[in-house]
Short mmCIF file of C-alpha atoms in Angstrom, two decimals:
data_model
loop_
_atom_site.label_atom_id
_atom_site.label_comp_id
_atom_site.label_asym_id
_atom_site.label_seq_id
_atom_site.Cartn_x
_atom_site.Cartn_y
_atom_site.Cartn_z
CA MET A 3 8.08 3.68 20.55
CA PHE A 4 10.77 2.09 18.42
CA LEU A 5 12.84 3.09 15.41
CA TYR A 6 14.24 0.39 13.16
CA LEU A 7 16.89 0.74 10.48
CA VAL A 8 17.91 -1.55 7.67
CA GLU A 9 20.89 -0.73 5.47
CA HIS A 10 21.76 -2.40 2.19
CA ASP A 11 25.18 -1.73 0.69
CA PHE A 12 25.44 1.10 3.26
CA GLN A 13 23.20 3.29 1.13
CA MET A 14 19.70 1.82 1.07
CA GLY A 15 17.67 1.43 4.17
CA LEU A 16 14.38 1.35 5.93
CA ALA A 17 13.30 2.99 9.15
CA ARG A 18 10.04 2.20 10.88
CA LEU A 19 8.38 4.06 13.72
CA PRO A 20 5.55 1.70 14.78
CA ALA A 21 2.42 2.70 16.65
CA SER A 22 1.98 1.40 20.18
CA ALA A 23 -0.95 3.63 21.10
CA ALA A 24 -4.13 4.86 19.41
CA GLY A 25 -2.77 8.27 18.43
CA GLU A 26 0.60 7.19 17.10
CA CYS A 27 1.48 7.10 13.44
CA ILE A 28 3.74 4.62 11.65
CA ILE A 29 6.43 5.95 9.32
CA THR A 30 8.42 3.74 6.99
CA LEU A 31 11.44 5.62 5.67
CA LEU A 32 13.31 4.25 2.67
CA PHE A 33 16.82 5.54 1.93
CA LEU A 34 17.77 5.49 -1.74
CA PRO A 35 21.36 5.02 -2.97
CA GLY A 36 23.48 8.13 -2.49
CA VAL A 37 22.18 9.25 0.93
CA SER A 38 25.22 9.69 3.17
CA ALA A 39 25.46 7.95 6.54
CA GLN A 40 25.36 11.32 8.33
CA HIS A 41 22.24 12.40 6.47
CA GLN A 42 20.56 9.06 7.14
CA GLU A 43 21.14 9.63 10.84
CA ASP A 44 19.88 13.23 10.59
CA VAL A 45 16.69 12.16 8.83
CA ARG A 46 16.01 9.30 11.24
CA ASN A 47 16.52 11.49 14.29
CA SER A 48 14.49 14.37 12.84
CA PHE A 49 11.52 12.18 11.96
CA GLU A 50 11.61 10.35 15.26
CA LEU A 51 11.68 13.61 17.21
CA ALA A 52 8.80 15.03 15.14
CA ALA A 53 6.74 11.85 15.51
CA ARG A 54 7.29 11.77 19.27
CA ALA A 55 6.18 15.39 19.54
CA ALA A 56 3.05 14.69 17.47
CA ASP A 57 2.19 11.55 19.44
CA LYS A 58 2.51 13.44 22.72
CA ALA A 59 0.58 16.54 21.65
CA THR A 60 -2.39 15.04 19.80
CA GLY A 61 -5.02 12.33 20.08
CA ASP A 62 -6.70 10.38 17.29
CA ASP A 63 -6.79 13.37 14.91
CA TYR A 64 -4.62 13.15 11.81
CA VAL A 65 -4.74 16.86 10.91
CA ARG A 66 -3.45 17.85 14.35
CA TRP A 67 -0.91 15.02 14.28
CA PHE A 68 0.56 16.01 10.93
CA ASN A 69 0.57 19.75 11.75
CA THR A 70 2.56 19.08 14.93
CA PHE A 71 4.84 16.67 13.07
CA LYS A 72 5.55 19.17 10.29
CA THR A 73 5.94 22.16 12.62
CA THR A 74 8.53 20.24 14.63
CA LEU A 75 10.50 19.54 11.45
CA LEU A 76 10.29 23.18 10.34
CA ASN A 77 11.66 24.23 13.72
CA ILE A 78 14.80 22.13 13.19
CA HIS A 79 15.50 23.51 9.70
CA TRP A 80 13.40 21.36 7.40
CA PHE A 81 11.31 23.15 4.76
CA SER A 82 8.41 22.36 2.42
CA GLN A 83 9.20 21.66 -1.22
CA GLN A 84 5.73 20.36 -2.09
CA ASP A 85 2.76 20.46 0.24
CA GLY A 86 -0.10 18.00 0.03
CA LEU A 87 -0.20 16.94 -3.61
CA GLU A 88 -3.26 14.68 -3.89
CA GLN A 89 -4.30 12.11 -6.46
CA GLU A 90 -7.28 9.79 -6.49
CA VAL A 91 -6.26 6.15 -6.45
CA GLN A 92 -7.72 3.70 -8.91
CA GLY A 93 -6.76 0.16 -7.97
CA LEU A 94 -3.94 -0.57 -5.54
CA VAL A 95 -2.46 2.36 -3.61
CA PHE A 96 1.04 0.97 -4.03
CA ASP A 97 0.75 1.24 -7.83
CA SER A 98 0.14 5.00 -7.53
CA LEU A 99 3.42 5.77 -5.76
CA ASP A 100 5.77 7.90 -7.86
CA LEU A 101 8.79 5.59 -7.94
CA SER A 102 11.24 4.40 -10.58
CA GLY A 103 11.53 0.69 -11.34
CA SER A 104 14.61 0.21 -9.17
CA GLU A 105 13.12 2.26 -6.32
CA ARG A 106 9.90 0.26 -6.48
CA ASP A 107 11.86 -2.99 -6.35
CA LEU A 108 13.76 -1.80 -3.26
CA LEU A 109 10.53 -0.71 -1.58
CA ILE A 110 8.88 -4.08 -2.32
CA ARG A 111 11.82 -5.87 -0.70
CA ALA A 112 11.68 -3.51 2.27
CA LEU A 113 7.94 -4.07 2.78
CA ASN A 114 8.40 -7.81 2.44
CA ALA A 115 10.96 -7.62 5.23
CA LEU A 116 8.47 -5.79 7.43
CA GLN A 117 5.77 -8.35 6.72
CA GLN A 118 7.84 -10.95 8.52
CA LYS A 119 6.43 -9.42 11.70
CA ALA A 120 2.74 -10.21 12.19
CA GLU A 121 1.88 -6.77 13.60
CA ASN A 122 2.91 -5.12 10.32
CA GLU A 123 0.81 -7.21 7.95
CA GLN A 124 -2.48 -5.34 8.37
CA ALA A 125 -0.77 -1.95 8.04
CA LEU A 126 0.66 -2.93 4.68
CA ASN A 127 -2.88 -3.70 3.49
CA LEU A 128 -3.46 0.05 3.35
CA PHE A 129 -1.08 0.11 0.41
CA ASN A 130 -1.73 -3.36 -1.03
CA GLN A 131 -5.54 -3.25 -0.91
CA SER A 132 -7.94 -0.67 -2.33
CA ALA A 133 -10.89 -1.18 0.05
CA LEU A 134 -11.19 -0.65 3.78
CA ASP A 135 -13.33 -3.76 4.19
CA GLU A 136 -10.07 -5.70 3.91
CA VAL A 137 -8.97 -4.34 7.32
CA SER A 138 -9.74 -6.44 10.37
CA GLN A 139 -11.46 -4.83 13.35
CA ASP A 140 -8.58 -5.66 15.70
CA ALA A 141 -6.20 -3.58 13.60
CA VAL A 142 -8.38 -0.51 13.10
CA SER A 143 -7.14 1.64 15.99
CA HIS A 144 -3.53 1.04 14.95
CA LEU A 145 -4.14 1.72 11.25
CA LEU A 146 -6.62 4.57 10.97
CA PHE A 147 -7.24 8.05 12.26
CA ILE A 148 -11.05 7.98 12.41
CA GLY A 149 -13.50 10.86 12.12
CA GLY A 150 -16.90 11.50 10.52
CA GLY A 151 -16.63 9.44 7.37
CA SER A 152 -13.05 10.56 6.74
CA TYR A 153 -10.24 8.13 7.55
CA HIS A 154 -6.49 8.71 7.34
CA GLY A 155 -4.10 5.79 7.30
CA LYS A 156 -1.53 5.92 10.11
CA PHE A 157 0.93 4.00 7.96
CA GLN A 158 3.08 6.35 5.87
CA LEU A 159 5.70 5.61 3.26
CA ALA A 160 8.57 8.09 3.01
CA VAL A 161 11.41 8.01 0.47
CA CYS A 162 14.65 9.86 1.21
CA SER A 163 17.04 10.89 -1.57
CA GLU A 164 20.16 13.01 -1.83
CA LYS A 165 21.52 14.87 -4.85
CA ASN A 166 24.57 17.14 -4.78
CA GLY A 167 24.40 17.16 -0.98
CA ALA A 168 20.73 18.21 -0.90
CA VAL A 169 18.40 15.92 1.08
CA ALA A 170 14.71 15.50 0.31
CA VAL A 171 12.04 13.22 1.78
CA SER A 172 8.80 12.47 -0.03
CA THR A 173 6.20 11.11 2.39
CA SER A 174 2.84 9.68 1.27
CA TYR A 175 -0.24 8.66 3.23
CA VAL A 176 -3.65 7.27 2.31
CA HIS A 177 -6.90 9.15 2.88
CA PHE A 178 -10.27 7.37 2.67
CA ASN A 179 -13.61 9.14 2.18
CA VAL A 180 -16.88 7.26 2.61
CA ASP A 181 -19.99 9.45 2.27
CA GLY A 182 -22.80 8.50 4.61
CA ALA A 183 -21.26 5.20 5.65
CA GLN A 184 -21.10 3.99 9.22
CA TYR A 185 -17.85 2.89 10.78
CA SER A 186 -18.90 -0.78 10.93
CA SER A 187 -20.17 -0.70 7.36
CA ILE A 188 -16.74 0.20 6.04
CA LEU A 189 -15.22 -2.85 7.64
CA TYR A 190 -17.95 -5.37 6.93
CA ALA A 191 -19.69 -4.19 3.77
CA ASP A 192 -18.25 -6.99 1.60
CA GLY A 193 -17.25 -4.40 -0.96
CA LYS A 194 -20.70 -2.73 -1.15
CA VAL A 195 -19.65 0.63 0.31
CA GLU A 196 -18.24 3.18 -2.13
CA THR A 197 -14.83 4.32 -0.87
CA LYS A 198 -12.85 7.14 -2.46
CA THR A 199 -9.16 6.60 -1.85
CA THR A 200 -6.69 9.48 -2.14
CA LEU A 201 -2.91 9.41 -1.95
CA SER A 202 -1.49 12.61 -0.45
CA THR A 203 2.21 13.37 -0.79
CA HIS A 204 4.38 15.95 0.97
CA VAL A 205 8.00 16.65 -0.02
CA LEU A 206 10.31 18.06 2.65
CA GLY A 207 13.86 19.30 2.26
CA LEU A 208 16.62 19.60 4.86
CA ASN A 209 18.87 22.63 5.32
CA SER A 210 21.91 20.58 6.26
CA GLU A 211 24.10 23.54 7.17
CA LEU A 212 21.62 24.93 9.70
CA PHE A 213 20.67 21.48 10.96
CA SER A 214 24.31 20.75 11.80
CA LYS A 215 24.06 23.50 14.43
CA VAL A 216 21.13 21.76 16.20
CA ARG A 217 22.17 18.14 15.56
CA ASP A 218 23.43 17.59 19.10
CA SER A 219 20.35 19.29 20.55
CA VAL A 220 18.07 16.96 18.57
CA LYS A 221 19.97 13.95 19.89
CA LYS A 222 19.70 15.28 23.45
CA LYS A 223 15.94 15.83 23.11
CA LEU A 224 15.53 12.25 21.92
CA ALA A 225 17.59 10.97 24.81
CA ASP A 226 15.62 13.08 27.30
CA SER A 227 12.25 11.93 25.92
CA GLY A 228 13.05 8.22 26.19
CA VAL A 229 15.32 5.50 24.90
CA SER A 230 15.58 5.53 21.10
CA GLU A 231 15.92 1.96 19.93
CA GLN A 232 17.46 1.53 16.49
CA ALA A 233 17.93 -2.08 15.52
CA PRO A 234 18.45 -3.89 12.21
CA ILE A 235 15.62 -5.67 10.39
CA SER A 236 16.77 -8.61 8.30
CA GLY A 237 15.42 -9.62 4.93
CA LEU A 238 16.23 -6.61 2.71
#
């Protein structure tokens, strides 16, 4: 498990938690201008700890993964501001993200930086393509939580902002529904299988005052659970 960070002008950045096993989820965290260095560290550490807990506790089941992920965050003084707002996607998933022009430009540059690594290219297709038949078989286990005609993308986009000292993270993931379709049909239907694509967004806030009391404990838990590798990604 690795955590990457890119900073641009010390305010904008990208963190990626890539999947190395079937049950692990990928989180790309984009820091907008105005997020302090301390809060960037708090968010990165919080999300890494929550992702590690979810990876360890669950298998290839997105609902269980996200419940463990969210519960871990709530236990270290995060709270829900908006829970599971869903919208059906028409066209590209990326076009449905609720971002301003400047935020969208930053995210495009961040994703382009990630695409420099071959293992990331297929994951980005979940946001750049609107059909699952664009996903290669080799990448399926790393990209999708699979179950009974319902498929959740493991690749999430999260945007962190700060206003008047208050930190919020909006995280979005893709959910695919294919009624009556077989697993192989989704991948090799040449566009003939009807796929309903939904973008689900959760907004989480951080109680910074309370988190400051557990900050060292979070760092210790990360250290005890394995080496946390945070390294720069060029290209942003």
